[in-house]
Coordinates of C-alpha atoms in Angstrom, one line a residue:
Chain A
M164 CA 14.6 59.9 -1.7
A165 CA 11.2 58.5 -1.7
D166 CA 11.5 55.5 -4.3
N167 CA 14.6 54.5 -2.1
D168 CA 12.1 54.7 0.9
K169 CA 9.3 52.8 -0.8
I170 CA 12.1 49.9 -1.9
Q171 CA 13.4 49.8 2.0
E172 CA 10.1 49.4 2.7
L173 CA 8.9 46.6 0.8
A174 CA 12.6 45.0 2.0
H175 CA 11.5 45.2 5.7
R176 CA 8.0 44.0 5.4
E177 CA 9.6 40.9 3.3
A178 CA 12.2 40.5 6.0
R179 CA 9.3 40.3 8.4
I180 CA 7.6 37.9 6.0
R181 CA 10.5 35.6 6.0
A182 CA 11.5 35.8 9.4
M183 CA 7.9 33.7 10.0
G184 CA 7.1 33.0 13.9
G185 CA 10.2 34.3 15.1
P186 CA 13.8 32.9 16.5
D187 CA 12.0 30.8 19.3
R188 CA 9.3 29.6 17.3
V189 CA 11.8 28.4 14.7
A190 CA 14.1 26.8 16.9
R191 CA 11.1 25.1 18.6
Q192 CA 10.0 23.8 15.4
H193 CA 13.6 22.8 15.0
Q194 CA 13.6 20.6 18.3
L195 CA 10.6 19.1 17.3
G196 CA 12.6 17.6 14.1
K197 CA 10.7 19.7 11.7
W198 CA 11.9 22.2 9.3
T199 CA 9.8 25.7 8.8
A200 CA 7.8 25.8 5.9
R201 CA 10.5 27.7 3.8
E202 CA 12.7 25.2 4.6
R203 CA 10.6 22.3 3.6
L204 CA 9.5 24.1 -0.1
D205 CA 13.7 24.6 -0.7
A206 CA 13.9 20.8 -0.2
L207 CA 11.0 20.1 -2.7
L208 CA 11.4 22.5 -5.2
D209 CA 14.2 22.8 -7.5
A210 CA 16.9 25.2 -6.4
G211 CA 16.0 29.2 -7.3
T212 CA 12.6 28.5 -8.5
F213 CA 10.3 29.1 -6.3
Q214 CA 8.1 32.1 -7.0
E215 CA 5.9 33.1 -3.6
L216 CA 2.4 34.5 -4.1
G217 CA 0.2 35.9 -1.9
A218 CA 2.9 36.7 0.9
H219 CA 1.4 40.2 2.1
V220 CA -2.1 38.6 2.9
V221 CA -3.6 38.6 6.3
A222 CA -6.3 38.1 8.1
R223 CA -9.1 40.3 9.3
V224 CA -8.8 39.8 12.9
G225 CA -6.0 39.6 15.4
E226 CA -2.4 41.2 15.1
P227 CA -0.7 40.8 11.1
A228 CA 1.2 37.6 11.1
P229 CA 3.7 36.6 8.4
A230 CA 1.7 35.5 5.1
D231 CA -1.1 34.1 7.1
G232 CA 0.7 31.5 8.3
V233 CA 0.7 29.5 5.3
V234 CA 3.7 29.8 2.9
T235 CA 2.2 29.3 -0.9
G236 CA 3.4 30.0 -4.9
V237 CA 4.6 27.9 -7.8
G238 CA 7.8 26.3 -8.3
R239 CA 9.5 23.7 -10.1
V240 CA 10.4 19.9 -9.7
A241 CA 12.3 17.9 -11.9
G242 CA 12.1 21.3 -14.6
R243 CA 8.2 21.0 -14.6
P244 CA 6.0 23.9 -12.6
V245 CA 3.9 22.8 -9.6
Y246 CA 1.6 24.8 -7.0
V247 CA 2.3 24.3 -3.3
Y248 CA 1.2 25.8 0.2
A249 CA 3.1 24.8 3.1
Q250 CA 1.7 25.7 6.4
D251 CA 4.1 27.6 8.8
F252 CA 3.6 26.1 12.2
T253 CA 5.5 28.6 13.6
V254 CA 2.9 31.3 12.7
V255 CA -0.2 31.3 14.9
G256 CA 0.2 27.1 15.2
G257 CA -0.6 27.0 11.1
S258 CA -3.7 27.7 12.1
L259 CA -6.2 28.0 9.0
G260 CA -8.4 31.0 8.9
E261 CA -10.5 32.6 6.1
M262 CA -7.7 34.6 4.5
H263 CA -5.1 31.3 4.9
A264 CA -7.6 29.2 3.7
Q265 CA -8.0 31.6 0.6
K266 CA -4.8 31.3 -0.1
I267 CA -4.7 27.6 -0.6
Q268 CA -7.7 27.9 -2.8
A269 CA -5.9 30.8 -4.9
M270 CA -3.5 28.1 -5.7
Q271 CA -5.9 25.4 -6.8
D272 CA -7.8 27.1 -9.3
L273 CA -3.9 28.3 -10.5
A274 CA -2.9 24.7 -10.6
L275 CA -6.3 23.4 -12.2
K276 CA -6.3 26.1 -14.8
A277 CA -2.7 25.6 -15.6
G278 CA -2.8 22.0 -15.6
C279 CA 0.0 21.6 -13.4
P280 CA 0.6 19.3 -10.1
M281 CA -1.0 20.9 -6.8
I282 CA 1.2 19.8 -3.4
G283 CA 0.3 20.7 0.0
L284 CA 2.6 20.7 2.9
N285 CA 0.6 20.3 5.9
D286 CA 1.8 21.3 9.6
S287 CA -1.6 23.1 11.3
G288 CA -3.3 23.1 14.6
G289 CA -6.7 23.2 13.0
A290 CA -8.7 25.7 12.5
R291 CA -8.1 29.3 13.2
I292 CA -11.3 29.2 16.1
Q293 CA -11.4 33.4 16.5
E294 CA -12.5 33.1 13.1
G295 CA -15.6 31.0 13.5
V296 CA -17.4 29.9 10.4
D297 CA -15.2 32.1 8.1
A298 CA -12.5 29.2 9.1
L299 CA -15.0 26.4 8.4
S300 CA -16.1 27.8 5.5
G301 CA -12.6 28.1 4.4
Y302 CA -12.3 24.1 4.2
G303 CA -15.1 23.6 2.5
A304 CA -13.8 25.8 -0.2
I305 CA -10.7 23.7 0.0
F306 CA -12.5 20.3 -0.3
R307 CA -14.7 21.3 -3.0
R308 CA -11.7 22.6 -4.9
N309 CA -9.8 19.1 -4.1
T310 CA -12.9 16.9 -5.7
H311 CA -13.0 19.3 -8.7
A312 CA -9.4 19.2 -9.5
S313 CA -9.2 14.9 -9.1
G314 CA -8.3 13.2 -12.2
V315 CA -7.4 16.5 -13.7
I316 CA -4.0 17.3 -11.8
P317 CA -2.2 15.0 -9.9
Q318 CA -2.6 16.1 -6.2
I319 CA 0.1 14.9 -3.3
T320 CA -0.5 15.8 0.5
V321 CA 2.6 15.7 2.5
I322 CA 1.7 15.6 6.7
M323 CA 4.5 16.8 8.7
G324 CA 2.6 17.5 11.7
P325 CA -0.8 17.6 13.1
S326 CA -3.4 17.3 10.7
A327 CA -6.8 16.4 13.2
G328 CA -10.9 17.0 12.7
G329 CA -11.7 18.9 8.9
A330 CA -8.2 19.3 8.6
V331 CA -8.2 15.5 7.6
Y332 CA -10.4 16.1 4.7
S333 CA -8.5 17.8 2.2
P334 CA -5.3 15.2 2.5
A335 CA -7.8 12.5 2.0
L336 CA -9.4 13.8 -1.2
T337 CA -5.6 14.1 -2.9
D338 CA -4.6 11.3 -4.6
L339 CA -1.5 10.7 -2.7
V340 CA -0.8 11.1 1.2
V341 CA 2.8 10.8 2.5
M342 CA 3.5 11.2 6.3
V343 CA 6.3 11.5 8.5
R344 CA 7.0 9.4 11.2
G345 CA 6.9 10.5 14.7
T346 CA 5.7 14.6 13.6
A347 CA 2.5 13.7 11.7
Q348 CA -0.7 12.6 12.9
M349 CA -4.0 12.6 11.2
F350 CA -7.0 11.8 13.3
I351 CA -10.8 12.6 13.3
T352 CA -11.0 12.6 16.9
G353 CA -7.6 12.8 19.2
P354 CA -6.9 10.9 22.1
Q355 CA -8.7 13.0 24.5
V356 CA -12.1 13.0 23.0
I357 CA -11.6 9.2 22.4
S358 CA -10.9 8.6 26.2
A359 CA -13.6 11.0 27.1
V360 CA -16.4 9.2 25.1
T361 CA -15.1 4.9 24.8
G362 CA -12.9 4.9 28.1
E363 CA -10.2 3.9 25.3
Q364 CA -6.6 4.4 26.1
V365 CA -4.2 5.3 22.4
T366 CA -1.4 7.8 22.3
A367 CA -1.5 10.2 19.5
E368 CA 1.1 8.5 17.6
E369 CA -0.8 4.9 17.8
L370 CA -4.3 7.2 16.7
G371 CA -2.9 8.6 14.1
G372 CA 0.7 8.0 13.4
A373 CA 2.3 7.4 9.9
D374 CA 2.6 3.9 10.3
A375 CA -1.0 3.2 12.3
Q376 CA -2.5 5.6 9.0
L377 CA 0.0 3.6 6.4
T378 CA -0.7 -0.3 7.9
K379 CA -3.9 -0.2 9.7
S380 CA -6.3 2.5 8.1
G381 CA -4.8 2.7 4.3
V382 CA -5.2 6.2 4.8
A383 CA -2.1 7.4 3.7
H384 CA 0.3 6.3 1.1
F385 CA 3.8 6.4 2.2
A386 CA 5.4 7.0 5.3
A387 CA 8.4 8.6 5.9
D388 CA 11.1 9.0 8.5
D389 CA 12.1 12.7 8.4
D390 CA 10.5 15.7 6.3
R391 CA 13.7 15.2 4.2
A392 CA 12.9 11.6 3.0
A393 CA 9.1 12.7 2.7
L394 CA 10.0 15.4 0.2
A395 CA 12.5 13.6 -1.5
L396 CA 9.6 10.9 -2.2
T397 CA 7.3 13.6 -2.9
R398 CA 10.0 14.8 -5.4
E399 CA 10.3 11.1 -6.5
L400 CA 6.5 10.8 -7.4
L401 CA 6.2 14.0 -9.3
A402 CA 9.2 12.9 -11.4
R403 CA 6.9 9.7 -12.3
F404 CA 3.3 11.8 -12.6
P405 CA 2.3 13.7 -15.8
A406 CA 1.8 17.2 -14.9
N407 CA -2.3 16.2 -16.1
N408 CA -4.7 13.9 -17.4
V409 CA -4.1 14.7 -20.7
E410 CA -0.1 14.4 -20.7
D411 CA 1.5 11.2 -20.7
P412 CA 3.6 10.0 -17.9
P413 CA 7.7 10.8 -18.8
R414 CA 9.8 8.1 -20.0
R415 CA 12.8 7.2 -18.5
P416 CA 15.8 5.6 -20.2
V417 CA 15.7 1.9 -20.6
R418 CA 17.3 -0.4 -18.2
P419 CA 17.5 -4.2 -18.1
P420 CA 15.6 -6.2 -15.2
A421 CA 17.5 -7.4 -12.3
A422 CA 19.0 -10.8 -12.3
V423 CA 16.0 -12.9 -11.3
D424 CA 15.3 -16.5 -12.4
L425 CA 12.1 -16.4 -13.4
N426 CA 11.5 -19.7 -14.5
G427 CA 12.4 -21.2 -11.4
L428 CA 10.5 -18.9 -9.0
V429 CA 6.8 -20.1 -8.7
P430 CA 6.9 -23.2 -7.5
N431 CA 5.4 -25.9 -9.0
D432 CA 3.0 -27.0 -5.9
P433 CA 0.3 -24.7 -5.9
N434 CA 0.1 -24.7 -2.1
K435 CA 3.7 -23.0 -1.8
P436 CA 4.1 -19.5 -1.5
Y437 CA 6.7 -17.4 -3.1
D438 CA 7.2 -13.6 -2.9
V439 CA 5.5 -11.8 -6.1
R440 CA 7.7 -8.8 -6.0
R441 CA 10.5 -11.0 -6.9
V442 CA 8.4 -11.6 -10.2
I443 CA 7.8 -8.0 -10.5
A444 CA 12.0 -7.4 -10.2
G445 CA 12.4 -9.6 -13.0
L446 CA 10.2 -7.9 -15.5
V447 CA 10.4 -4.2 -14.5
D448 CA 13.4 -2.2 -15.5
D449 CA 16.2 -2.8 -12.7
D450 CA 15.2 -0.8 -9.0
S451 CA 12.5 1.2 -10.9
F452 CA 9.2 -0.4 -9.0
L453 CA 7.9 2.2 -6.3
E454 CA 5.7 0.5 -4.3
C455 CA 2.8 2.0 -3.2
Q456 CA 1.1 1.5 0.2
A457 CA 3.3 -1.1 0.9
G458 CA 2.2 -2.3 4.5
Y459 CA -1.4 -2.1 4.1
A460 CA -3.4 -5.0 2.5
D461 CA -0.1 -7.1 1.6
N462 CA -2.0 -9.9 -0.1
V463 CA -2.6 -7.2 -3.4
V464 CA 1.4 -5.3 -4.2
V465 CA 0.7 -2.2 -6.2
G466 CA 3.3 0.6 -7.3
W467 CA 4.6 2.3 -10.4
A468 CA 7.7 0.9 -12.6
Y469 CA 9.7 1.3 -15.8
L470 CA 9.1 -1.4 -18.6
D471 CA 11.7 -0.6 -21.1
G472 CA 11.6 2.5 -20.4
Q473 CA 7.7 2.9 -20.9
P474 CA 6.0 4.0 -17.6
I475 CA 3.4 1.5 -16.1
A476 CA 1.4 1.0 -13.1
V477 CA 1.9 -3.2 -11.5
I478 CA -0.8 -4.9 -9.7
A479 CA 0.0 -8.5 -8.4
N480 CA -1.6 -10.7 -6.1
Q481 CA 1.0 -11.7 -3.1
P482 CA 0.6 -15.5 -2.3
R483 CA 2.5 -15.1 0.3
V484 CA 0.0 -12.9 2.6
L485 CA -3.3 -14.1 3.2
A486 CA -2.5 -17.1 0.6
G487 CA -3.1 -14.2 -1.9
T488 CA -7.0 -13.8 -1.4
L489 CA -8.5 -10.8 -2.5
D490 CA -10.4 -9.3 0.7
I491 CA -12.4 -6.1 1.4
D492 CA -9.0 -3.9 2.3
A493 CA -7.5 -5.1 -0.8
S494 CA -9.8 -4.6 -3.1
D495 CA -10.4 -1.1 -1.9
K496 CA -6.5 -0.7 -2.3
L497 CA -6.6 -2.2 -5.7
A498 CA -9.1 -0.6 -7.2
R499 CA -8.0 2.8 -5.8
F500 CA -4.5 2.9 -7.4
V501 CA -5.9 1.5 -10.6
R502 CA -8.3 4.5 -10.9
L503 CA -5.6 6.5 -10.2
S504 CA -3.2 5.0 -12.5
D505 CA -5.9 5.1 -15.7
A506 CA -6.6 8.8 -14.7
F507 CA -2.7 9.8 -15.6
N508 CA -2.1 7.4 -18.3
F509 CA 0.0 4.5 -16.7
P510 CA -0.6 1.5 -18.5
L511 CA -2.0 -1.4 -16.1
L512 CA 0.3 -4.4 -15.6
T513 CA -1.4 -7.4 -13.8
L514 CA -0.2 -10.4 -12.5
V515 CA -2.6 -12.7 -11.1
D516 CA -2.2 -15.4 -8.8
T517 CA -5.0 -15.9 -6.2
P518 CA -7.3 -18.7 -5.2
G519 CA -10.1 -16.4 -4.8
Y520 CA -12.1 -14.0 -2.7
L521 CA -11.1 -14.8 1.2
P522 CA -14.3 -16.3 2.7
G523 CA -15.6 -15.5 5.9
T524 CA -18.6 -14.0 8.3
A525 CA -16.4 -10.6 9.2
Q526 CA -15.9 -10.2 5.1
E527 CA -19.3 -10.8 4.5
Y528 CA -21.4 -8.7 6.7
G529 CA -18.3 -6.2 5.9
G530 CA -19.5 -5.7 2.5
I531 CA -17.1 -7.9 0.3
I532 CA -19.5 -7.7 -2.3
R533 CA -19.3 -3.9 -2.7
H534 CA -15.8 -3.6 -2.1
G535 CA -14.9 -6.6 -4.0
A536 CA -17.0 -5.3 -7.0
K537 CA -14.9 -1.8 -7.2
V538 CA -12.4 -4.3 -8.4
L539 CA -14.3 -5.1 -11.3
Y540 CA -15.8 -1.3 -11.8
A541 CA -12.2 0.1 -11.7
Y542 CA -10.5 -2.4 -14.1
A543 CA -13.5 -2.6 -17.0
E544 CA -13.5 1.4 -16.4
A545 CA -10.0 2.1 -17.1
T546 CA -9.0 3.1 -20.8
V547 CA -5.5 2.7 -20.4
P548 CA -3.4 -0.2 -22.4
K549 CA -4.3 -3.3 -20.0
V550 CA -1.8 -6.3 -20.1
T551 CA -2.6 -9.2 -18.0
V552 CA -0.3 -12.2 -16.7
I553 CA -1.4 -15.5 -15.3
L554 CA 1.2 -16.6 -13.4
R555 CA -0.7 -19.4 -11.3
K556 CA -3.9 -19.3 -10.1
A557 CA -6.7 -17.8 -11.2
Y558 CA -9.9 -19.2 -10.5
G559 CA -13.7 -18.0 -10.7
G560 CA -14.9 -14.6 -9.4
A561 CA -11.1 -13.3 -8.5
Y562 CA -9.9 -14.5 -11.9
L563 CA -12.5 -12.5 -14.0
A564 CA -11.8 -9.5 -11.4
M565 CA -7.8 -9.4 -12.1
C566 CA -8.3 -7.8 -15.3
S567 CA -9.2 -10.9 -17.4
R568 CA -10.0 -10.6 -21.0
S569 CA -13.6 -11.0 -20.3
L570 CA -13.2 -7.9 -18.4
G571 CA -11.5 -5.6 -20.5
A572 CA -7.8 -6.4 -20.9
D573 CA -6.7 -5.5 -24.3
L574 CA -3.9 -9.1 -24.0
A575 CA -4.1 -11.5 -21.5
V576 CA -0.6 -13.8 -21.6
A577 CA 0.1 -17.1 -18.8
W578 CA 2.7 -18.8 -18.1
P579 CA 2.8 -23.0 -18.2
S580 CA 1.9 -22.9 -14.6
A581 CA -1.2 -21.1 -14.6
E582 CA -4.6 -22.7 -13.5
I583 CA -7.7 -21.1 -15.0
A584 CA -11.0 -22.2 -13.8
V585 CA -14.2 -22.0 -12.6
M586 CA -12.8 -23.2 -9.3
G587 CA -9.7 -25.2 -7.7
P588 CA -9.5 -28.9 -8.6
E589 CA -10.7 -30.7 -5.1
P590 CA -13.7 -28.6 -4.7
A591 CA -14.4 -28.9 -8.4
A592 CA -14.0 -32.8 -8.4
N593 CA -16.3 -33.4 -5.3
I594 CA -19.1 -31.4 -7.4
I595 CA -18.3 -32.7 -10.9
Y596 CA -17.9 -36.9 -9.5
R597 CA -19.9 -36.3 -6.6
R598 CA -22.4 -39.7 -7.6
E599 CA -19.3 -41.5 -8.5
L600 CA -17.2 -40.6 -5.8
E601 CA -20.3 -41.3 -2.8
A602 CA -20.2 -45.1 -4.9
A603 CA -16.7 -45.9 -5.2
A604 CA -15.2 -48.6 -3.0
D605 CA -12.2 -46.5 -1.7
P606 CA -13.8 -43.1 -1.8
T607 CA -10.2 -41.5 -0.8
A608 CA -8.3 -43.3 -3.7
S609 CA -11.1 -42.4 -6.0
R610 CA -11.2 -38.8 -4.8
R611 CA -7.6 -38.2 -5.2
A612 CA -7.5 -39.5 -8.8
K613 CA -10.7 -37.5 -9.6
V614 CA -8.7 -34.6 -8.2
A615 CA -5.8 -35.0 -10.6
E616 CA -7.9 -35.8 -13.3
Y617 CA -9.4 -32.5 -13.1
R618 CA -6.3 -30.6 -12.7
E619 CA -5.2 -32.0 -15.5
R620 CA -8.0 -31.4 -17.8
F621 CA -8.9 -28.1 -16.6
A622 CA -6.3 -26.6 -14.2
N623 CA -3.8 -25.2 -17.2
P624 CA -3.8 -22.5 -19.4
Y625 CA -4.7 -24.1 -22.6
V626 CA -8.5 -24.7 -22.0
A627 CA -8.5 -20.5 -21.7
A628 CA -6.2 -20.1 -24.7
A629 CA -8.6 -22.4 -26.9
R630 CA -11.2 -20.2 -26.3
G631 CA -8.8 -16.9 -26.8
Y632 CA -9.7 -16.0 -23.2
V633 CA -5.7 -16.0 -23.1
D634 CA -3.8 -14.8 -26.1
A635 CA -0.2 -16.2 -25.2
V636 CA 1.4 -18.6 -23.4
V637 CA 4.7 -17.7 -22.4
E638 CA 7.9 -18.9 -20.5
P639 CA 8.5 -16.9 -17.6
A640 CA 11.9 -15.9 -18.9
E641 CA 10.1 -14.8 -22.1
T642 CA 8.0 -12.6 -20.8
R643 CA 9.7 -9.7 -20.4
D644 CA 10.5 -9.2 -24.2
A645 CA 6.5 -10.6 -24.9
L646 CA 5.1 -7.6 -22.6
V647 CA 7.6 -4.8 -24.3
R648 CA 6.4 -5.9 -27.4
M649 CA 2.8 -6.4 -26.6
L650 CA 2.7 -3.0 -24.9
S651 CA 4.7 -0.7 -27.2
A652 CA 1.8 -1.5 -29.7
L653 CA -1.1 -0.6 -27.2
L654 CA 0.2 2.8 -26.5
S655 CA -1.2 4.3 -29.5
K656 CA -4.9 2.5 -27.9
R657 CA -8.0 4.3 -27.7
E658 CA -11.0 3.3 -26.0
V659 CA -13.6 5.6 -25.9
R660 CA -17.0 5.5 -23.6
P661 CA -20.2 6.8 -23.0
S662 CA -20.3 10.3 -22.4
K663 CA -21.7 10.4 -19.3
K664 CA -22.2 12.6 -15.7
H665 CA -20.2 10.5 -14.1
G666 CA -20.3 6.9 -13.4
N667 CA -21.7 5.1 -10.0
V668 CA -18.4 3.5 -8.6
P669 CA -19.5 0.8 -6.1
L670 CA -18.2 2.9 -2.9
Chain B
M193 CA 20.0 -30.9 40.2
P194 CA 19.1 -29.8 36.1
R195 CA 20.1 -32.2 33.9
R196 CA 20.8 -31.1 30.4
F197 CA 19.3 -32.9 26.9
Q198 CA 20.1 -32.4 23.6
V199 CA 16.9 -32.4 21.4
T200 CA 16.3 -32.7 17.8
V201 CA 13.2 -31.0 16.6
D202 CA 12.3 -30.5 13.1
G203 CA 16.0 -30.5 12.0
H204 CA 16.7 -28.0 14.6
T205 CA 19.2 -29.1 17.6
Y206 CA 18.5 -27.6 20.9
E207 CA 20.4 -28.0 24.0
V208 CA 18.3 -28.1 27.2
E209 CA 18.4 -27.9 30.7
V210 CA 15.4 -30.3 32.6
S211 CA 14.6 -29.6 36.0
E212 CA 12.2 -32.0 38.3
L213 CA 9.4 -29.8 39.7
T214 CA 8.0 -30.2 43.1
D215 CA 5.3 -28.6 43.0
T216 CA 2.3 -29.2 40.3
R217 CA 3.0 -26.1 38.6
S218 CA 2.0 -25.6 34.8
P219 CA 4.1 -27.3 32.2
D220 CA 4.6 -24.2 29.9
A221 CA 5.8 -22.3 32.8
A222 CA 9.1 -20.9 31.6
V223 CA 11.1 -23.5 33.2
V224 CA 12.5 -25.5 30.0
K225 CA 15.2 -22.7 28.5
A226 CA 16.4 -23.6 25.2
A227 CA 18.9 -21.9 22.8
P228 CA 19.5 -23.4 19.2
A229 CA 23.0 -25.2 19.7
A230 CA 24.4 -23.7 16.7
E231 CA 23.8 -19.9 16.1
S232 CA 24.7 -20.3 12.7
M233 CA 21.3 -22.5 12.2
A234 CA 19.9 -21.1 8.9
R235 CA 16.9 -19.1 9.5
P236 CA 14.2 -19.0 6.9
A237 CA 14.0 -16.2 4.6
A238 CA 12.2 -13.1 6.3
T239 CA 8.4 -13.5 5.1
E240 CA 6.0 -10.9 5.4
T241 CA 2.8 -12.7 6.0
Q242 CA 0.6 -10.4 8.3
A243 CA -0.1 -11.8 11.6
S244 CA -1.7 -9.6 14.2
A245 CA -0.5 -9.3 17.0
S246 CA -2.0 -8.2 20.4
G247 CA -0.4 -8.4 23.9
G248 CA 2.7 -10.5 22.1
T249 CA 0.3 -13.0 20.7
V250 CA 0.6 -13.6 16.8
A251 CA -2.8 -14.6 16.1
A252 CA -4.0 -16.8 13.1
P253 CA -5.0 -14.4 10.3
L254 CA -7.1 -16.9 8.4
P255 CA -8.8 -19.7 9.4
G256 CA -7.1 -23.3 8.7
V257 CA -4.9 -25.8 9.4
A258 CA -1.9 -25.2 11.7
L259 CA 0.9 -27.9 9.3
E260 CA 4.4 -27.2 11.5
V261 CA 4.8 -25.6 14.3
K262 CA 8.5 -24.1 13.9
V263 CA 9.7 -23.1 17.4
A264 CA 9.0 -23.9 20.5
V265 CA 9.1 -22.4 24.2
G266 CA 12.1 -20.5 25.1
D267 CA 13.0 -20.4 21.3
R268 CA 14.2 -16.5 20.7
V269 CA 12.6 -15.3 17.4
S270 CA 13.9 -12.3 15.3
R271 CA 11.2 -10.1 13.5
G272 CA 10.4 -12.0 10.2
D273 CA 11.3 -15.8 11.6
V274 CA 8.5 -18.5 10.7
L275 CA 6.4 -19.7 13.6
V276 CA 3.7 -21.4 12.2
I277 CA 2.8 -22.9 8.6
L278 CA -0.5 -22.8 8.6
E279 CA -2.4 -24.5 5.5
A280 CA -5.4 -22.1 4.4
M281 CA -7.0 -21.5 1.2
K282 CA -4.9 -24.1 -0.2
M283 CA -1.5 -22.7 0.9
E284 CA 0.8 -23.1 2.9
N285 CA 0.8 -19.9 4.5
E286 CA 4.1 -18.6 6.7
I287 CA 2.9 -16.9 9.7
A288 CA 6.2 -14.7 10.6
A289 CA 7.3 -12.9 14.0
P290 CA 6.4 -9.6 14.0
T291 CA 8.7 -8.4 16.4
A292 CA 11.6 -10.0 18.1
G293 CA 10.8 -11.9 21.1
V294 CA 11.3 -15.0 22.9
V295 CA 8.4 -17.8 22.7
R296 CA 6.4 -17.6 26.1
T297 CA 3.5 -20.3 24.8
V298 CA 3.0 -22.5 21.6
H299 CA -1.1 -22.6 21.4
V300 CA -0.8 -25.4 18.7
V301 CA -0.2 -28.8 17.2
P302 CA 0.7 -29.8 14.3
G303 CA -3.1 -30.5 12.8
A304 CA -4.7 -28.3 14.7
S305 CA -7.5 -26.3 13.3
V306 CA -7.7 -23.2 14.0
G307 CA -9.7 -20.1 13.6
S308 CA -9.5 -16.6 12.4
G309 CA -8.0 -15.1 15.1
D310 CA -6.7 -17.8 17.3
P311 CA -4.0 -17.7 18.9
L312 CA -1.0 -19.4 17.9
V313 CA 2.4 -18.2 19.6
T314 CA 2.9 -15.9 22.3
L315 CA 6.4 -14.1 22.2
G316 CA 7.3 -12.3 25.3

């Protein structure tokens, strides 16, 4: 029975491919606390939805390896199609050669054509050295596709093992990087090279582990404790994002917010800190806020939430970290988040309470001017609905940067505690009343009186409201309802920019 | 022979053992062993203020004035406990312990000006 033989041959080949690196290597992968590529895809995708593509691809050189070390195909998450690749560390160490790279590229091309998200699960020893420049070229062609797909389809990379050298740049070009604690490491040059060149002693985990890349470098957006948690988080992100830039992010059933006494939350004393995440919790649907890059530049809090069932992106100054100032890292974090959220049609809700940009030589020499400019650029460039709530301090350049009306907010709301002015009362009083203070018999008392006078006259929401820079002064407890009314009337907003090749974001 | 005292600092009561030294060791050597008299002493709410810790030393994340010092040498602190209130950028910033530990050295007194990166408290 020739036909039967042929079917048997297919079954035989499939069995070999599904066995991956064999029982010993699979056992070793499990010993390390890692799932195999196929186990990971089972956890990522809706049950029974995976269609493998390119399973029979093999390299031109060396022994044929199952799936050439990377499982590729299409499946569904929350019912919607996503293209995936999962590098298989049990097969030639998940190393990337010419054909391995071509399998990934094929998924990238299909994802972009079909307007579906692209998910990569990385666990690879790096370039397959025996394939030389063909392997190198494979990386380059992946980077090019990552870039062309940027802003069109969501691209998420989950780092679930080593990712070193050139392998780090595809993840860095994607929208979001999730790392697994203990097993994932990313670095350009590893501990041995660093030790040889600079003499610094550092472990791989200290150098490029999930917590290092999340909290020190800001390369990663999320850290998860194990493969299961990382993949569950990836499913949640995909459920929140649209499939591409012409779709809207899916709504969820409305839930009332957490019980937070918003009227009593922000201290009257402008010198007292509070946790702005409590304000977010009191405004958005209960338990819907998914914070992005928590642990990095925490002086700004960013993440996605639902407001009356409508997906939104939330950006907030955090007064209890670095006094809520904007510094280089916070500017980068904020600007990248705004651009990602704008690309995928999340309306922006900005909560403002910042004394300004962080002073200091380290900040100035580090380029706070060009990094801070990213915040302005990202907000002014965004065409999604933009609503800003000024909670308390909003001074000078930082007031403008935090999505002020002047910069392009569609609507700006202020709480009665808002202080909107060109600078804080103390320095302002020193400048405005300099002559009077110099002539005063009791400079200290006179200064105190002038600071109070300035605060009374200018550090409030009503001067800005009188000029129309603030559209409504709203009681904190009423703010959610006001935001729901405002945002629902902005969802049909269209804003057209002049066509251009691309802008020149101050990098 | 050590003598025992009860000391109240910023409303926190401590039992302290004090021994007279026979040599001239530095006064901040850990001869003062303090433990909170009441274990149920209310801890300030955990805070997220970033304080860089290197070698167990918590440094000022931004320049300012140490308004209050919330701990004394010998205190056992948990991660997130407030060590120092640092007034900077017109904010009373709560500088929290990045890890649990015992206070080895307090580098500042209330009213002291500190620069960015200056040591505040060393935890052991």
